Amino acid sequence: MSALHAAGAALWRETPAGVELAVAHRPRYDDWSLPKGKCDPGETLTETAVREIAEETGYHAVLGRMLPAAHYEVSTKDGNTRPKRVTYYSAEAIGGDFVPNEEVDELRWLSADKARALLSYEHDRVVLDAFTALPARVRTVLLVRHAKAGKREKWAGPDELRPLTPSGTHQARCLGRMLPAFAPQRLYAAPRVRCAQTVEPLAEQLGLPITEEWLLAEEGFWPDPDAGVRRFLAIAADGAAVVSSQGGVIPELVERLAVKAGLPLTEFPSRKGSTWILTFDADPAGPTLLAADYCETPLPPVRD
């Protein structure tokens, strides 16, 4: 039996006294937990996280890096058990207000230490500890491998004009629903039709233009990879962005960023339609990679 999927967040806000985290009391279970909930049919994980935060806490949120997922068994109506996976993100509260509701009757904003002491479950404390291991205020760049575009040898025209296949178009639509949760302000694409088409649904959703980036295309990157890394870091320095590139660039780019930052990454996958959530510090002298989270697919979780 496949796992039930849910999503939630370490929801935080910045105050004069420091960073506070939201801890929710659920009367149904009489527990204190981080905001989370099950995926609706056809919903991407990021859509679930943002919706559940709003429903449980009343706050609108912008997602950031991924935090450790929780895995546990839940009881089913027939008396058996089923695995459940909860995907967690860091999430900044950017507006809203709490109103007691059927799911959550009390919400407390607490320092990390006080939140940890109040939480009922160890897996929530693991998520909270991972959140506090890095700064709350960071910059996020979403590095996307173009969606499926068929085999190069079966395309008769110039390779830069090779378009997405129908399954690639579906992946692009899902990315257009998945990535707005991170509130990107700028969109970039290698000058390839398939790279631009991958972020076109997102551009339409956000009302943003797509800027071509030659240094992040294979032919532009490999003559001088250091120049490509510098350009990517310049993009990161300006805040949240999406970059659509190619499989011949992404693994090398992520590896170079990780080595430069001293991050112990050993694998650099890049499936078509996948996304690297790259988290950088907010140092005005120049961004340094703090975390790199790989999302293999933009498609909604499969439901039985």
Short mmCIF file of C-alpha atoms in Angstrom, two decimals:
data_model
loop_
_atom_site.label_atom_id
_atom_site.label_comp_id
_atom_site.label_asym_id
_atom_site.label_seq_id
_atom_site.Cartn_x
_atom_site.Cartn_y
_atom_site.Cartn_z
CA MET A 1 0.00 0.00 0.00
CA SER A 2 1.39 3.42 -0.96
CA ALA A 3 2.03 6.04 1.68
CA LEU A 4 -0.38 8.79 2.58
CA HIS A 5 1.19 12.14 1.79
CA ALA A 6 0.95 15.33 3.80
CA ALA A 7 2.89 18.58 4.01
CA GLY A 8 3.56 21.19 6.64
CA ALA A 9 6.07 23.72 7.85
CA ALA A 10 8.11 25.31 10.54
CA LEU A 11 6.18 28.59 10.27
CA TRP A 12 8.22 31.57 11.47
CA ARG A 13 8.09 35.32 11.76
CA GLU A 14 10.66 37.94 12.65
CA THR A 15 10.00 40.20 15.64
CA PRO A 16 12.12 42.79 17.49
CA ALA A 17 12.79 40.08 20.08
CA GLY A 18 13.95 37.58 17.43
CA VAL A 19 12.50 34.74 15.38
CA GLU A 20 9.28 33.15 16.66
CA LEU A 21 7.72 29.86 15.55
CA ALA A 22 4.06 28.87 15.40
CA VAL A 23 2.89 25.88 17.45
CA ALA A 24 -0.72 24.75 17.01
CA HIS A 25 -3.01 23.04 19.51
CA ARG A 26 -5.35 20.51 17.89
CA PRO A 27 -8.36 19.79 20.11
CA ARG A 28 -9.13 16.55 18.29
CA TYR A 29 -5.86 15.03 19.51
CA ASP A 30 -5.15 17.40 22.41
CA ASP A 31 -1.59 17.84 21.12
CA TRP A 32 0.79 20.64 20.12
CA SER A 33 2.27 20.34 16.65
CA LEU A 34 3.67 22.17 13.66
CA PRO A 35 1.06 23.12 11.03
CA LYS A 36 0.49 20.29 8.56
CA GLY A 37 -2.20 18.34 6.73
CA LYS A 38 -2.98 15.76 4.06
CA CYS A 39 -2.72 16.42 0.34
CA ASP A 40 -5.95 16.98 -1.52
CA PRO A 41 -6.33 14.98 -4.77
CA GLY A 42 -4.15 16.41 -7.53
CA GLU A 43 -2.39 18.85 -5.20
CA THR A 44 1.37 19.37 -5.25
CA LEU A 45 3.21 19.19 -1.93
CA THR A 46 3.93 22.92 -1.86
CA GLU A 47 0.27 23.72 -2.54
CA THR A 48 -0.67 21.46 0.37
CA ALA A 49 1.81 23.14 2.72
CA VAL A 50 0.62 26.67 1.91
CA ARG A 51 -3.06 25.71 2.06
CA GLU A 52 -2.73 23.84 5.36
CA ILE A 53 -0.80 26.72 6.93
CA ALA A 54 -3.59 29.10 5.92
CA GLU A 55 -6.39 26.79 7.07
CA GLU A 56 -4.84 25.95 10.44
CA THR A 57 -3.20 29.25 11.36
CA GLY A 58 -4.80 31.95 9.21
CA TYR A 59 -1.39 33.08 7.92
CA HIS A 60 -0.17 33.43 4.35
CA ALA A 61 3.28 31.94 3.96
CA VAL A 62 6.25 31.87 1.59
CA LEU A 63 8.12 28.57 1.52
CA GLY A 64 11.88 28.13 1.74
CA ARG A 65 14.20 25.18 2.20
CA MET A 66 13.02 21.66 2.88
CA LEU A 67 13.24 20.25 6.40
CA PRO A 68 13.39 16.57 7.46
CA ALA A 69 10.32 14.60 6.44
CA ALA A 70 8.41 12.61 9.06
CA HIS A 71 7.54 8.95 8.49
CA TYR A 72 5.13 7.03 10.69
CA GLU A 73 2.20 4.61 10.62
CA VAL A 74 -1.42 5.70 10.88
CA SER A 75 -4.52 3.60 11.54
CA THR A 76 -6.99 2.96 8.74
CA LYS A 77 -10.75 2.46 8.95
CA ASP A 78 -10.40 -1.30 8.44
CA GLY A 79 -8.21 -1.63 11.54
CA ASN A 80 -4.89 -1.90 9.69
CA THR A 81 -2.08 0.63 9.45
CA ARG A 82 -0.67 2.60 6.55
CA PRO A 83 2.60 4.50 6.17
CA LYS A 84 2.38 8.28 6.17
CA ARG A 85 4.99 10.75 4.94
CA VAL A 86 4.88 14.42 5.91
CA THR A 87 7.08 16.76 3.85
CA TYR A 88 8.14 19.85 5.78
CA TYR A 89 9.42 23.25 4.66
CA SER A 90 10.63 26.39 6.29
CA ALA A 91 7.85 28.96 5.81
CA GLU A 92 7.79 32.67 6.58
CA ALA A 93 4.46 34.17 7.70
CA ILE A 94 3.94 37.29 5.57
CA GLY A 95 0.41 38.26 6.60
CA GLY A 96 -2.82 37.12 8.14
CA ASP A 97 -4.09 36.48 11.64
CA PHE A 98 -5.13 33.47 13.66
CA VAL A 99 -8.80 32.74 14.28
CA PRO A 100 -9.69 29.61 16.30
CA ASN A 101 -11.17 26.96 14.03
CA GLU A 102 -12.30 23.34 14.00
CA GLU A 103 -8.77 22.00 13.53
CA VAL A 104 -6.76 24.40 15.72
CA ASP A 105 -8.21 26.15 18.76
CA GLU A 106 -5.01 27.86 19.96
CA LEU A 107 -1.86 29.11 18.25
CA ARG A 108 1.25 30.22 20.11
CA TRP A 109 4.20 32.15 18.70
CA LEU A 110 7.25 31.08 20.67
CA SER A 111 11.03 31.17 20.68
CA ALA A 112 12.66 28.02 19.33
CA ASP A 113 13.48 26.72 22.82
CA LYS A 114 9.95 27.26 24.12
CA ALA A 115 8.40 25.81 20.97
CA ARG A 116 10.57 22.70 21.26
CA ALA A 117 9.50 22.19 24.88
CA LEU A 118 5.81 22.50 23.98
CA LEU A 119 5.74 20.22 20.92
CA SER A 120 4.15 16.83 21.58
CA TYR A 121 6.05 14.72 19.04
CA GLU A 122 9.72 13.92 18.54
CA HIS A 123 9.48 14.18 14.75
CA ASP A 124 8.29 17.79 15.10
CA ARG A 125 11.27 18.51 17.34
CA VAL A 126 13.58 17.05 14.67
CA VAL A 127 12.04 19.43 12.11
CA LEU A 128 12.43 22.37 14.49
CA ASP A 129 16.07 21.52 15.23
CA ALA A 130 16.83 21.41 11.49
CA PHE A 131 15.15 24.79 11.05
CA THR A 132 17.21 26.42 13.80
CA ALA A 133 20.48 24.97 12.44
CA LEU A 134 20.51 27.68 9.73
CA PRO A 135 19.44 31.34 9.65
CA ALA A 136 15.74 31.99 9.12
CA ARG A 137 16.33 34.88 6.72
CA VAL A 138 17.83 33.43 3.53
CA ARG A 139 17.65 33.69 -0.26
CA THR A 140 16.14 30.94 -2.41
CA VAL A 141 16.92 30.04 -6.02
CA LEU A 142 14.98 27.24 -7.69
CA LEU A 143 17.14 25.53 -10.31
CA VAL A 144 14.87 23.59 -12.68
CA ARG A 145 15.85 20.99 -15.28
CA HIS A 146 13.72 21.50 -18.37
CA ALA A 147 10.75 19.15 -18.65
CA LYS A 148 10.54 16.19 -21.04
CA ALA A 149 11.29 17.13 -24.63
CA GLY A 150 11.75 13.79 -26.38
CA LYS A 151 15.01 12.37 -27.71
CA ARG A 152 17.45 14.67 -29.44
CA GLU A 153 18.12 12.16 -32.25
CA LYS A 154 14.42 12.02 -33.14
CA TRP A 155 14.11 15.81 -33.60
CA ALA A 156 14.83 16.94 -37.17
CA GLY A 157 15.23 20.65 -36.49
CA PRO A 158 17.86 22.69 -34.65
CA ASP A 159 18.27 21.39 -31.10
CA GLU A 160 17.62 24.79 -29.54
CA LEU A 161 14.11 24.67 -31.03
CA ARG A 162 13.22 21.22 -29.67
CA PRO A 163 9.90 21.64 -27.78
CA LEU A 164 8.34 19.88 -24.83
CA THR A 165 6.40 16.67 -25.36
CA PRO A 166 2.84 16.38 -24.03
CA SER A 167 4.18 14.78 -20.83
CA GLY A 168 6.72 17.60 -20.57
CA THR A 169 3.95 20.16 -20.97
CA HIS A 170 2.14 18.47 -18.07
CA GLN A 171 5.30 18.66 -15.95
CA ALA A 172 5.58 22.38 -16.79
CA ARG A 173 1.99 22.99 -15.71
CA CYS A 174 2.70 21.24 -12.41
CA LEU A 175 5.81 23.39 -11.92
CA GLY A 176 3.55 26.38 -12.54
CA ARG A 177 1.52 25.28 -9.52
CA MET A 178 4.40 24.08 -7.35
CA LEU A 179 6.85 26.98 -7.55
CA PRO A 180 4.67 30.04 -6.73
CA ALA A 181 4.76 28.90 -3.09
CA PHE A 182 8.37 30.19 -2.97
CA ALA A 183 7.33 33.65 -4.26
CA PRO A 184 10.02 34.00 -6.95
CA GLN A 185 10.43 37.53 -8.25
CA ARG A 186 12.51 36.79 -11.37
CA LEU A 187 12.55 34.01 -13.99
CA TYR A 188 15.53 32.94 -16.12
CA ALA A 189 15.93 30.30 -18.81
CA ALA A 190 18.74 28.99 -20.97
CA PRO A 191 18.07 30.07 -24.58
CA ARG A 192 16.37 26.82 -25.55
CA VAL A 193 12.69 26.50 -26.43
CA ARG A 194 12.29 23.60 -24.01
CA CYS A 195 13.84 25.58 -21.13
CA ALA A 196 11.58 28.57 -21.72
CA GLN A 197 8.47 26.41 -22.19
CA THR A 198 9.19 24.73 -18.85
CA VAL A 199 8.68 28.00 -16.96
CA GLU A 200 6.06 29.60 -19.21
CA PRO A 201 3.10 28.42 -17.07
CA LEU A 202 4.88 29.87 -14.02
CA ALA A 203 5.54 33.13 -15.86
CA GLU A 204 1.86 33.37 -16.78
CA GLN A 205 0.80 32.60 -13.21
CA LEU A 206 3.09 35.25 -11.71
CA GLY A 207 2.94 37.83 -14.50
CA LEU A 208 6.73 37.84 -14.85
CA PRO A 209 8.97 37.97 -17.95
CA ILE A 210 11.52 35.24 -18.71
CA THR A 211 15.09 36.45 -19.14
CA GLU A 212 17.49 34.43 -21.32
CA GLU A 213 20.74 33.32 -19.67
CA TRP A 214 23.39 32.19 -22.15
CA LEU A 215 25.95 31.38 -19.46
CA LEU A 216 23.54 28.79 -18.00
CA ALA A 217 23.07 26.94 -21.29
CA GLU A 218 25.41 24.04 -22.07
CA GLU A 219 27.24 25.86 -24.87
CA GLY A 220 27.59 29.01 -22.77
CA PHE A 221 28.52 27.34 -19.49
CA TRP A 222 31.24 24.87 -20.43
CA PRO A 223 33.75 27.22 -22.12
CA ASP A 224 34.04 29.01 -18.73
CA PRO A 225 32.21 27.25 -15.84
CA ASP A 226 33.54 29.79 -13.34
CA ALA A 227 31.75 32.55 -15.24
CA GLY A 228 28.54 30.51 -15.11
CA VAL A 229 28.89 30.08 -11.34
CA ARG A 230 29.52 33.81 -10.89
CA ARG A 231 26.43 34.63 -12.93
CA PHE A 232 24.32 32.21 -10.89
CA LEU A 233 25.58 33.73 -7.63
CA ALA A 234 24.71 37.18 -8.96
CA ILE A 235 21.17 35.94 -9.57
CA ALA A 236 21.06 34.53 -6.03
CA ALA A 237 22.23 37.84 -4.57
CA ASP A 238 19.11 39.58 -5.88
CA GLY A 239 16.66 37.31 -4.00
CA ALA A 240 14.14 34.61 -4.87
CA ALA A 241 14.37 33.43 -8.49
CA VAL A 242 13.77 30.47 -10.80
CA VAL A 243 16.39 29.33 -13.32
CA SER A 244 15.49 26.77 -16.02
CA SER A 245 18.55 25.03 -17.43
CA GLN A 246 19.83 21.75 -18.91
CA GLY A 247 21.09 18.42 -17.67
CA GLY A 248 24.56 19.19 -18.99
CA VAL A 249 24.83 22.18 -16.65
CA ILE A 250 22.87 21.53 -13.47
CA PRO A 251 24.93 18.73 -11.82
CA GLU A 252 28.21 20.57 -12.40
CA LEU A 253 26.78 23.89 -11.24
CA VAL A 254 25.34 22.46 -8.01
CA GLU A 255 28.55 20.53 -7.31
CA ARG A 256 30.70 23.62 -7.76
CA LEU A 257 28.42 25.64 -5.47
CA ALA A 258 28.52 22.88 -2.85
CA VAL A 259 32.31 22.50 -2.99
CA LYS A 260 32.75 26.27 -2.76
CA ALA A 261 30.53 26.32 0.35
CA GLY A 262 31.98 23.18 1.92
CA LEU A 263 28.66 21.31 1.82
CA PRO A 264 29.09 17.49 1.95
CA LEU A 265 26.96 16.65 -1.10
CA THR A 266 27.94 13.51 -3.02
CA GLU A 267 25.12 13.10 -5.55
CA PHE A 268 23.83 15.63 -8.06
CA PRO A 269 20.79 14.18 -9.86
CA SER A 270 18.95 16.13 -12.52
CA ARG A 271 15.87 14.38 -13.87
CA LYS A 272 13.76 16.22 -16.41
CA GLY A 273 11.25 18.45 -14.63
CA SER A 274 13.14 18.22 -11.32
CA THR A 275 14.03 21.15 -9.08
CA TRP A 276 16.95 21.95 -6.80
CA ILE A 277 15.85 24.25 -3.96
CA LEU A 278 19.10 26.13 -3.34
CA THR A 279 19.30 28.14 -0.12
CA PHE A 280 21.85 30.95 0.18
CA ASP A 281 22.72 33.20 3.07
CA ALA A 282 21.84 36.89 2.97
CA ASP A 283 25.41 38.15 3.32
CA PRO A 284 25.63 41.50 1.46
CA ALA A 285 29.22 40.65 0.53
CA GLY A 286 27.97 37.77 -1.63
CA PRO A 287 25.81 34.66 -1.24
CA THR A 288 27.10 31.33 0.01
CA LEU A 289 25.15 28.09 -0.44
CA LEU A 290 23.72 26.88 2.88
CA ALA A 291 21.50 23.98 1.77
CA ALA A 292 20.55 22.13 -1.40
CA ASP A 293 17.32 20.11 -1.52
CA TYR A 294 16.41 18.00 -4.54
CA CYS A 295 12.78 17.55 -5.66
CA GLU A 296 12.70 14.75 -8.20
CA THR A 297 9.29 15.53 -9.69
CA PRO A 298 6.75 18.34 -9.72
CA LEU A 299 3.85 15.91 -10.09
CA PRO A 300 1.33 15.56 -7.26
CA PRO A 301 1.76 12.50 -5.02
CA VAL A 302 0.02 9.37 -6.24
CA ARG A 303 -3.12 8.46 -4.27
CA ASP A 304 -4.69 5.00 -4.00
#
